[in-house]
PDB file of C-alpha atoms in Angstrom:
ATOM      1  CA  MET A   1    -137.169  86.100 -22.458  1.00  0.00           C
ATOM      2  CA  MET A   2    -140.521  83.803 -22.348  1.00  0.00           C
ATOM      3  CA  LYS A   3    -141.942  83.309 -19.125  1.00  0.00           C
ATOM      4  CA  LYS A   4    -145.212  82.260 -19.251  1.00  0.00           C
ATOM      5  CA  ILE A   5    -147.410  80.812 -21.840  1.00  0.00           C
ATOM      6  CA  LEU A   6    -150.703  80.370 -22.799  1.00  0.00           C
ATOM      7  CA  VAL A   7    -152.128  77.343 -24.428  1.00  0.00           C
ATOM      8  CA  SER A   8    -155.796  77.579 -25.840  1.00  0.00           C
ATOM      9  CA  GLN A   9    -156.392  73.747 -25.021  1.00  0.00           C
ATOM     10  CA  PRO A  10    -157.712  71.230 -22.053  1.00  0.00           C
ATOM     11  CA  LYS A  11    -154.480  70.597 -19.954  1.00  0.00           C
ATOM     12  CA  PRO A  12    -153.041  67.179 -21.360  1.00  0.00           C
ATOM     13  CA  SER A  13    -154.311  64.266 -19.505  1.00  0.00           C
ATOM     14  CA  SER A  14    -150.887  62.522 -19.757  1.00  0.00           C
ATOM     15  CA  GLU A  15    -147.825  63.694 -17.712  1.00  0.00           C
ATOM     16  CA  LYS A  16    -145.358  62.792 -20.504  1.00  0.00           C
ATOM     17  CA  SER A  17    -147.031  65.374 -22.932  1.00  0.00           C
ATOM     18  CA  PRO A  18    -144.334  67.093 -25.120  1.00  0.00           C
ATOM     19  CA  TYR A  19    -145.563  70.671 -23.374  1.00  0.00           C
ATOM     20  CA  TYR A  20    -143.897  69.709 -20.441  1.00  0.00           C
ATOM     21  CA  ASP A  21    -140.843  68.745 -21.797  1.00  0.00           C
ATOM     22  CA  LEU A  22    -140.614  72.187 -22.804  1.00  0.00           C
ATOM     23  CA  ALA A  23    -141.407  73.629 -20.073  1.00  0.00           C
ATOM     24  CA  GLU A  24    -138.742  72.051 -18.380  1.00  0.00           C
ATOM     25  CA  ARG A  25    -135.941  72.501 -21.184  1.00  0.00           C
ATOM     26  CA  PHE A  26    -136.981  76.523 -21.506  1.00  0.00           C
ATOM     27  CA  GLY A  27    -137.745  77.187 -17.761  1.00  0.00           C
ATOM     28  CA  VAL A  28    -141.340  78.496 -19.118  1.00  0.00           C
ATOM     29  CA  GLU A  29    -144.706  78.079 -17.131  1.00  0.00           C
ATOM     30  CA  MET A  30    -147.458  76.251 -19.447  1.00  0.00           C
ATOM     31  CA  VAL A  31    -151.123  77.306 -18.640  1.00  0.00           C
ATOM     32  CA  PHE A  32    -153.747  75.318 -20.162  1.00  0.00           C
ATOM     33  CA  ARG A  33    -157.017  77.249 -20.690  1.00  0.00           C
ATOM     34  CA  PRO A  34    -159.338  76.728 -23.431  1.00  0.00           C
ATOM     35  CA  PHE A  35    -160.542  79.821 -24.726  1.00  0.00           C
ATOM     36  CA  ILE A  36    -163.755  77.887 -26.718  1.00  0.00           C
ATOM     37  CA  LYS A  37    -166.202  75.241 -25.345  1.00  0.00           C
ATOM     38  CA  VAL A  38    -168.552  72.994 -26.805  1.00  0.00           C
ATOM     39  CA  GLU A  39    -172.307  72.978 -25.594  1.00  0.00           C
ATOM     40  CA  GLY A  40    -174.973  70.642 -26.776  1.00  0.00           C
ATOM     41  CA  LEU A  41    -178.216  72.026 -28.420  1.00  0.00           C
ATOM     42  CA  THR A  42    -181.113  71.693 -26.492  1.00  0.00           C
ATOM     43  CA  ALA A  43    -183.723  68.836 -27.217  1.00  0.00           C
ATOM     44  CA  LYS A  44    -186.206  71.593 -28.265  1.00  0.00           C
ATOM     45  CA  GLU A  45    -183.322  73.296 -30.682  1.00  0.00           C
ATOM     46  CA  PHE A  46    -182.648  69.701 -32.153  1.00  0.00           C
ATOM     47  CA  ARG A  47    -186.248  69.042 -32.827  1.00  0.00           C
ATOM     48  CA  GLN A  48    -186.303  72.351 -34.962  1.00  0.00           C
ATOM     49  CA  GLN A  49    -184.359  70.622 -37.456  1.00  0.00           C
ATOM     50  CA  LYS A  50    -186.524  68.111 -38.413  1.00  0.00           C
ATOM     51  CA  VAL A  51    -184.394  65.532 -38.208  1.00  0.00           C
ATOM     52  CA  SER A  52    -185.669  61.833 -37.004  1.00  0.00           C
ATOM     53  CA  ILE A  53    -182.467  60.353 -35.608  1.00  0.00           C
ATOM     54  CA  LEU A  54    -184.757  56.607 -36.300  1.00  0.00           C
ATOM     55  CA  ASP A  55    -184.859  57.397 -40.019  1.00  0.00           C
ATOM     56  CA  HIS A  56    -181.116  56.796 -40.120  1.00  0.00           C
ATOM     57  CA  THR A  57    -179.140  52.944 -40.088  1.00  0.00           C
ATOM     58  CA  ALA A  58    -175.816  54.589 -39.372  1.00  0.00           C
ATOM     59  CA  ILE A  59    -174.196  57.618 -37.773  1.00  0.00           C
ATOM     60  CA  VAL A  60    -171.105  59.245 -39.050  1.00  0.00           C
ATOM     61  CA  PHE A  61    -169.058  60.400 -35.863  1.00  0.00           C
ATOM     62  CA  THR A  62    -166.299  63.216 -36.486  1.00  0.00           C
ATOM     63  CA  SER A  63    -165.076  63.494 -32.781  1.00  0.00           C
ATOM     64  CA  ARG A  64    -165.938  62.953 -29.392  1.00  0.00           C
ATOM     65  CA  HIS A  65    -167.998  65.428 -28.609  1.00  0.00           C
ATOM     66  CA  ALA A  66    -169.951  64.528 -31.760  1.00  0.00           C
ATOM     67  CA  ILE A  67    -170.511  61.183 -29.652  1.00  0.00           C
ATOM     68  CA  ASP A  68    -171.000  63.059 -26.156  1.00  0.00           C
ATOM     69  CA  HIS A  69    -173.956  65.355 -27.774  1.00  0.00           C
ATOM     70  CA  PHE A  70    -175.488  62.375 -30.103  1.00  0.00           C
ATOM     71  CA  PHE A  71    -176.069  60.079 -27.081  1.00  0.00           C
ATOM     72  CA  THR A  72    -176.904  62.734 -24.555  1.00  0.00           C
ATOM     73  CA  LEU A  73    -179.636  64.074 -27.385  1.00  0.00           C
ATOM     74  CA  ALA A  74    -180.925  60.755 -27.906  1.00  0.00           C
ATOM     75  CA  LYS A  75    -181.577  60.241 -24.455  1.00  0.00           C
ATOM     76  CA  GLU A  76    -183.238  63.553 -23.647  1.00  0.00           C
ATOM     77  CA  LEU A  77    -185.620  62.733 -26.735  1.00  0.00           C
ATOM     78  CA  ARG A  78    -186.195  59.136 -25.366  1.00  0.00           C
ATOM     79  CA  VAL A  79    -185.059  58.018 -28.597  1.00  0.00           C
ATOM     80  CA  THR A  80    -183.618  54.003 -27.788  1.00  0.00           C
ATOM     81  CA  ILE A  81    -180.805  53.571 -30.550  1.00  0.00           C
ATOM     82  CA  PRO A  82    -181.604  50.090 -31.988  1.00  0.00           C
ATOM     83  CA  GLU A  83    -178.666  47.156 -31.354  1.00  0.00           C
ATOM     84  CA  ASP A  84    -178.399  47.253 -35.043  1.00  0.00           C
ATOM     85  CA  MET A  85    -177.164  50.765 -35.646  1.00  0.00           C
ATOM     86  CA  LYS A  86    -173.450  51.272 -37.507  1.00  0.00           C
ATOM     87  CA  TYR A  87    -171.080  53.652 -36.415  1.00  0.00           C
ATOM     88  CA  PHE A  88    -168.903  55.046 -38.782  1.00  0.00           C
ATOM     89  CA  CYS A  89    -165.753  56.973 -37.288  1.00  0.00           C
ATOM     90  CA  VAL A  90    -163.043  59.206 -38.682  1.00  0.00           C
ATOM     91  CA  THR A  91    -160.079  57.360 -36.193  1.00  0.00           C
ATOM     92  CA  GLU A  92    -159.977  54.114 -34.384  1.00  0.00           C
ATOM     93  CA  ALA A  93    -159.748  56.196 -31.321  1.00  0.00           C
ATOM     94  CA  ILE A  94    -163.126  58.261 -31.680  1.00  0.00           C
ATOM     95  CA  ALA A  95    -164.416  54.301 -32.402  1.00  0.00           C
ATOM     96  CA  LEU A  96    -163.352  53.022 -29.063  1.00  0.00           C
ATOM     97  CA  TYR A  97    -164.855  56.053 -27.178  1.00  0.00           C
ATOM     98  CA  ILE A  98    -168.590  54.730 -28.168  1.00  0.00           C
ATOM     99  CA  GLN A  99    -167.835  52.058 -25.683  1.00  0.00           C
ATOM    100  CA  LYS A 100    -168.801  55.103 -23.213  1.00  0.00           C
ATOM    101  CA  TYR A 101    -172.048  54.727 -24.294  1.00  0.00           C
ATOM    102  CA  VAL A 102    -172.741  51.175 -26.196  1.00  0.00           C
ATOM    103  CA  GLN A 103    -171.378  47.666 -26.603  1.00  0.00           C
ATOM    104  CA  TYR A 104    -168.282  47.848 -28.674  1.00  0.00           C
ATOM    105  CA  ARG A 105    -169.255  45.018 -31.558  1.00  0.00           C
ATOM    106  CA  LYS A 106    -166.543  44.988 -34.298  1.00  0.00           C
ATOM    107  CA  ARG A 107    -169.316  44.045 -36.814  1.00  0.00           C
ATOM    108  CA  LYS A 108    -170.812  47.516 -36.357  1.00  0.00           C
ATOM    109  CA  VAL A 109    -168.347  49.935 -35.748  1.00  0.00           C
ATOM    110  CA  PHE A 110    -166.018  51.011 -38.940  1.00  0.00           C
ATOM    111  CA  PHE A 111    -162.865  53.653 -38.593  1.00  0.00           C
ATOM    112  CA  GLY A 112    -160.709  55.529 -40.978  1.00  0.00           C
ATOM    113  CA  GLU A 113    -157.045  56.053 -40.150  1.00  0.00           C
ATOM    114  CA  THR A 114    -156.064  59.427 -41.061  1.00  0.00           C
ATOM    115  CA  GLY A 115    -158.648  61.296 -38.782  1.00  0.00           C
ATOM    116  CA  LYS A 116    -160.054  62.738 -42.356  1.00  0.00           C
ATOM    117  CA  ILE A 117    -163.495  61.847 -43.526  1.00  0.00           C
ATOM    118  CA  ALA A 118    -162.338  61.181 -47.069  1.00  0.00           C
ATOM    119  CA  ASP A 119    -160.489  58.223 -46.066  1.00  0.00           C
ATOM    120  CA  LEU A 120    -162.976  57.084 -44.336  1.00  0.00           C
ATOM    121  CA  VAL A 121    -165.843  57.357 -47.375  1.00  0.00           C
ATOM    122  CA  PRO A 122    -164.644  54.059 -49.167  1.00  0.00           C
ATOM    123  CA  THR A 123    -165.799  52.092 -46.006  1.00  0.00           C
ATOM    124  CA  MET A 124    -169.112  54.028 -46.647  1.00  0.00           C
ATOM    125  CA  VAL A 125    -169.349  53.014 -50.222  1.00  0.00           C
ATOM    126  CA  LYS A 126    -169.164  49.458 -49.441  1.00  0.00           C
ATOM    127  CA  HIS A 127    -172.023  50.294 -47.075  1.00  0.00           C
ATOM    128  CA  LYS A 128    -174.344  52.152 -50.069  1.00  0.00           C
ATOM    129  CA  SER A 129    -177.305  50.834 -48.767  1.00  0.00           C
ATOM    130  CA  GLU A 130    -177.266  52.316 -45.163  1.00  0.00           C
ATOM    131  CA  LYS A 131    -179.016  55.923 -44.529  1.00  0.00           C
ATOM    132  CA  TYR A 132    -176.164  57.999 -42.832  1.00  0.00           C
ATOM    133  CA  LEU A 133    -176.531  60.713 -40.208  1.00  0.00           C
ATOM    134  CA  VAL A 134    -173.762  63.156 -40.074  1.00  0.00           C
ATOM    135  CA  PRO A 135    -173.749  65.251 -36.476  1.00  0.00           C
ATOM    136  CA  MET A 136    -171.889  68.230 -36.734  1.00  0.00           C
ATOM    137  CA  SER A 137    -170.929  71.311 -35.051  1.00  0.00           C
ATOM    138  CA  ASP A 138    -172.939  74.888 -35.453  1.00  0.00           C
ATOM    139  CA  VAL A 139    -169.844  75.786 -37.151  1.00  0.00           C
ATOM    140  CA  HIS A 140    -169.205  73.613 -40.478  1.00  0.00           C
ATOM    141  CA  ASN A 141    -168.823  73.977 -44.182  1.00  0.00           C
ATOM    142  CA  ASP A 142    -170.835  71.757 -47.037  1.00  0.00           C
ATOM    143  CA  SER A 143    -167.632  70.444 -47.325  1.00  0.00           C
ATOM    144  CA  VAL A 144    -169.049  66.575 -45.997  1.00  0.00           C
ATOM    145  CA  LYS A 145    -172.249  67.027 -47.549  1.00  0.00           C
ATOM    146  CA  GLU A 146    -170.778  67.278 -51.149  1.00  0.00           C
ATOM    147  CA  LEU A 147    -168.476  64.289 -50.703  1.00  0.00           C
ATOM    148  CA  LEU A 148    -171.414  62.138 -49.670  1.00  0.00           C
ATOM    149  CA  ASP A 149    -173.380  63.658 -52.418  1.00  0.00           C
ATOM    150  CA  SER A 150    -171.068  62.559 -55.148  1.00  0.00           C
ATOM    151  CA  LYS A 151    -170.337  59.285 -53.990  1.00  0.00           C
ATOM    152  CA  LYS A 152    -174.190  59.049 -54.371  1.00  0.00           C
ATOM    153  CA  LEU A 153    -174.573  57.957 -50.474  1.00  0.00           C
ATOM    154  CA  GLN A 154    -177.766  58.477 -48.519  1.00  0.00           C
ATOM    155  CA  HIS A 155    -177.263  61.277 -45.691  1.00  0.00           C
ATOM    156  CA  GLN A 156    -178.453  63.985 -43.975  1.00  0.00           C
ATOM    157  CA  GLU A 157    -176.275  65.987 -41.620  1.00  0.00           C
ATOM    158  CA  CYS A 158    -177.854  68.114 -38.488  1.00  0.00           C
ATOM    159  CA  VAL A 159    -176.293  70.025 -36.186  1.00  0.00           C
ATOM    160  CA  MET A 160    -175.931  68.418 -32.403  1.00  0.00           C
ATOM    161  CA  TYR A 161    -173.471  71.149 -30.667  1.00  0.00           C
ATOM    162  CA  ARG A 162    -172.041  74.493 -30.629  1.00  0.00           C
ATOM    163  CA  THR A 163    -169.224  76.239 -30.031  1.00  0.00           C
ATOM    164  CA  VAL A 164    -169.320  79.108 -27.801  1.00  0.00           C
ATOM    165  CA  SER A 165    -166.667  81.598 -26.147  1.00  0.00           C
ATOM    166  CA  ASN A 166    -165.095  80.250 -22.824  1.00  0.00           C
ATOM    167  CA  ASP A 167    -165.370  83.832 -20.829  1.00  0.00           C
ATOM    168  CA  PHE A 168    -162.858  84.820 -18.817  1.00  0.00           C
ATOM    169  CA  THR A 169    -163.388  85.741 -15.070  1.00  0.00           C
ATOM    170  CA  PRO A 170    -162.430  89.411 -13.924  1.00  0.00           C
ATOM    171  CA  GLU A 171    -159.435  88.096 -11.950  1.00  0.00           C
ATOM    172  CA  GLU A 172    -158.652  85.635 -14.888  1.00  0.00           C
ATOM    173  CA  ILE A 173    -158.851  89.112 -17.047  1.00  0.00           C
ATOM    174  CA  LYS A 174    -156.623  91.167 -14.327  1.00  0.00           C
ATOM    175  CA  SER A 175    -153.545  88.934 -14.206  1.00  0.00           C
ATOM    176  CA  PHE A 176    -153.632  88.495 -18.059  1.00  0.00           C
ATOM    177  CA  ASP A 177    -149.571  88.235 -17.879  1.00  0.00           C
ATOM    178  CA  TYR A 178    -148.528  85.958 -20.541  1.00  0.00           C
ATOM    179  CA  ASP A 179    -145.652  86.535 -22.940  1.00  0.00           C
ATOM    180  CA  MET A 180    -146.997  84.480 -25.735  1.00  0.00           C
ATOM    181  CA  LEU A 181    -150.798  83.283 -26.882  1.00  0.00           C
ATOM    182  CA  ILE A 182    -151.165  80.085 -28.871  1.00  0.00           C
ATOM    183  CA  PHE A 183    -154.609  79.192 -30.980  1.00  0.00           C
ATOM    184  CA  PHE A 184    -156.300  76.425 -32.360  1.00  0.00           C
ATOM    185  CA  SER A 185    -158.510  77.804 -34.133  1.00  0.00           C
ATOM    186  CA  PRO A 186    -160.577  80.766 -35.278  1.00  0.00           C
ATOM    187  CA  SER A 187    -163.400  80.798 -32.498  1.00  0.00           C
ATOM    188  CA  GLY A 188    -160.226  81.309 -30.029  1.00  0.00           C
ATOM    189  CA  ILE A 189    -159.412  84.347 -31.751  1.00  0.00           C
ATOM    190  CA  GLU A 190    -162.859  85.508 -31.935  1.00  0.00           C
ATOM    191  CA  SER A 191    -163.141  84.807 -28.064  1.00  0.00           C
ATOM    192  CA  LEU A 192    -159.744  86.436 -27.241  1.00  0.00           C
ATOM    193  CA  MET A 193    -161.182  89.802 -29.084  1.00  0.00           C
ATOM    194  CA  LYS A 194    -164.497  89.256 -27.251  1.00  0.00           C
ATOM    195  CA  ASN A 195    -162.916  89.076 -23.758  1.00  0.00           C
ATOM    196  CA  PHE A 196    -160.420  91.675 -24.467  1.00  0.00           C
ATOM    197  CA  PRO A 197    -162.053  93.773 -26.408  1.00  0.00           C
ATOM    198  CA  ASN A 198    -159.195  96.580 -26.137  1.00  0.00           C
ATOM    199  CA  PHE A 199    -156.653  93.608 -26.730  1.00  0.00           C
ATOM    200  CA  LYS A 200    -153.039  95.296 -27.151  1.00  0.00           C
ATOM    201  CA  GLN A 201    -150.784  92.933 -28.534  1.00  0.00           C
ATOM    202  CA  GLY A 202    -147.791  94.479 -27.727  1.00  0.00           C
ATOM    203  CA  LYS A 203    -144.737  92.329 -27.013  1.00  0.00           C
ATOM    204  CA  ILE A 204    -147.046  89.100 -26.861  1.00  0.00           C
ATOM    205  CA  ALA A 205    -146.087  86.897 -29.247  1.00  0.00           C
ATOM    206  CA  ILE A 206    -149.222  84.872 -31.020  1.00  0.00           C
ATOM    207  CA  GLY A 207    -148.492  81.341 -32.481  1.00  0.00           C
ATOM    208  CA  THR A 208    -151.302  79.543 -34.211  1.00  0.00           C
ATOM    209  CA  PHE A 209    -152.003  76.117 -35.928  1.00  0.00           C
ATOM    210  CA  GLY A 210    -153.628  75.441 -39.123  1.00  0.00           C
ATOM    211  CA  PRO A 211    -154.211  78.116 -41.778  1.00  0.00           C
ATOM    212  CA  ALA A 212    -157.942  79.323 -40.900  1.00  0.00           C
ATOM    213  CA  THR A 213    -156.212  80.135 -37.563  1.00  0.00           C
ATOM    214  CA  ALA A 214    -153.568  82.020 -39.054  1.00  0.00           C
ATOM    215  CA  LYS A 215    -155.545  83.723 -41.034  1.00  0.00           C
ATOM    216  CA  ALA A 216    -157.795  84.999 -38.167  1.00  0.00           C
ATOM    217  CA  VAL A 217    -155.157  86.669 -36.503  1.00  0.00           C
ATOM    218  CA  LYS A 218    -154.047  88.647 -39.514  1.00  0.00           C
ATOM    219  CA  ASP A 219    -157.675  89.701 -39.985  1.00  0.00           C
ATOM    220  CA  ALA A 220    -158.329  90.559 -36.321  1.00  0.00           C
ATOM    221  CA  GLY A 221    -154.965  93.116 -37.385  1.00  0.00           C
ATOM    222  CA  LEU A 222    -152.352  90.912 -34.882  1.00  0.00           C
ATOM    223  CA  ARG A 223    -149.113  89.917 -35.272  1.00  0.00           C
ATOM    224  CA  LEU A 224    -148.743  86.440 -36.077  1.00  0.00           C
ATOM    225  CA  ASP A 225    -145.237  85.150 -34.839  1.00  0.00           C
ATOM    226  CA  LEU A 226    -145.266  81.570 -34.795  1.00  0.00           C
ATOM    227  CA  GLU A 227    -147.076  79.275 -38.031  1.00  0.00           C
ATOM    228  CA  ALA A 228    -147.582  75.872 -37.697  1.00  0.00           C
ATOM    229  CA  PRO A 229    -147.510  73.177 -39.255  1.00  0.00           C
ATOM    230  CA  THR A 230    -144.762  73.453 -41.706  1.00  0.00           C
ATOM    231  CA  GLU A 231    -143.129  70.202 -43.674  1.00  0.00           C
ATOM    232  CA  LYS A 232    -140.386  71.047 -41.399  1.00  0.00           C
ATOM    233  CA  TYR A 233    -142.234  71.304 -38.313  1.00  0.00           C
ATOM    234  CA  PRO A 234    -145.730  69.258 -38.337  1.00  0.00           C
ATOM    235  CA  SER A 235    -146.469  69.745 -34.752  1.00  0.00           C
ATOM    236  CA  MET A 236    -147.571  72.733 -32.733  1.00  0.00           C
ATOM    237  CA  THR A 237    -144.768  71.259 -29.763  1.00  0.00           C
ATOM    238  CA  GLY A 238    -142.049  71.227 -32.624  1.00  0.00           C
ATOM    239  CA  ALA A 239    -142.407  74.246 -34.200  1.00  0.00           C
ATOM    240  CA  LEU A 240    -142.681  75.891 -30.519  1.00  0.00           C
ATOM    241  CA  GLN A 241    -139.775  74.543 -29.873  1.00  0.00           C
ATOM    242  CA  HIS A 242    -137.751  75.798 -32.601  1.00  0.00           C
ATOM    243  CA  TYR A 243    -139.472  79.135 -32.008  1.00  0.00           C
ATOM    244  CA  LEU A 244    -137.895  78.868 -28.194  1.00  0.00           C
ATOM    245  CA  LEU A 245    -134.821  77.950 -29.016  1.00  0.00           C
ATOM    246  CA  GLU A 246    -134.772  81.322 -31.954  1.00  0.00           C
ATOM    247  CA  GLN A 247    -135.475  83.407 -29.017  1.00  0.00           C
ATOM    248  CA  GLU A 248    -132.350  82.383 -26.882  1.00  0.00           C
ATOM    249  CA  ASP A 249    -130.108  83.080 -29.671  1.00  0.00           C
TER     250      ASP A 249
END
């Protein structure tokens, strides 16, 4: 019987989160505890990449982290972002987040619908003369670079933030008594193995979101009990509900 599930994400900001519905329906305790955290590069580390922000006329943002660390670094580097800088974001929610740092003007903020950079590219192509800067995490592949190259866009990628293990305290390690762990990135699995080098899975169920995370579980020699998304269950909460119903049978 499932009593306690660890979800490796920050606590939902809304009380209406489907996780809370599941907790109530199945009488389980949901604990939200990220295994990883994002930290910005220092100005000194960023300078080593020999990237000049002001050589660019447009910034491509793929996440809120990218926005936070871009503006934090600009401030540390004492770079004043020009009024006419354009911003291209993968979703409207990310575009609206820019308001935290600059005045939001529709004529200089563009966004995609799906969260995938490929769906933002047609808009970028309409602004072919822009020089694009793409702030990224230290964990990335060349897919964005190759995509923008294929459209002959002027662009430069740079690392502005990194993903690190969010280490557990001795108290947390002592009271690690979960029936299920849910992960959303391969880095989360790395952090689990770092914090618990002698981790014995036993009866602890492991659920993952995304194929890369599922692969990381198997590569670590662990048993994967729940995998999302699937055609039937596109969300983690949907897949988890189905799993918990099966456990009741």
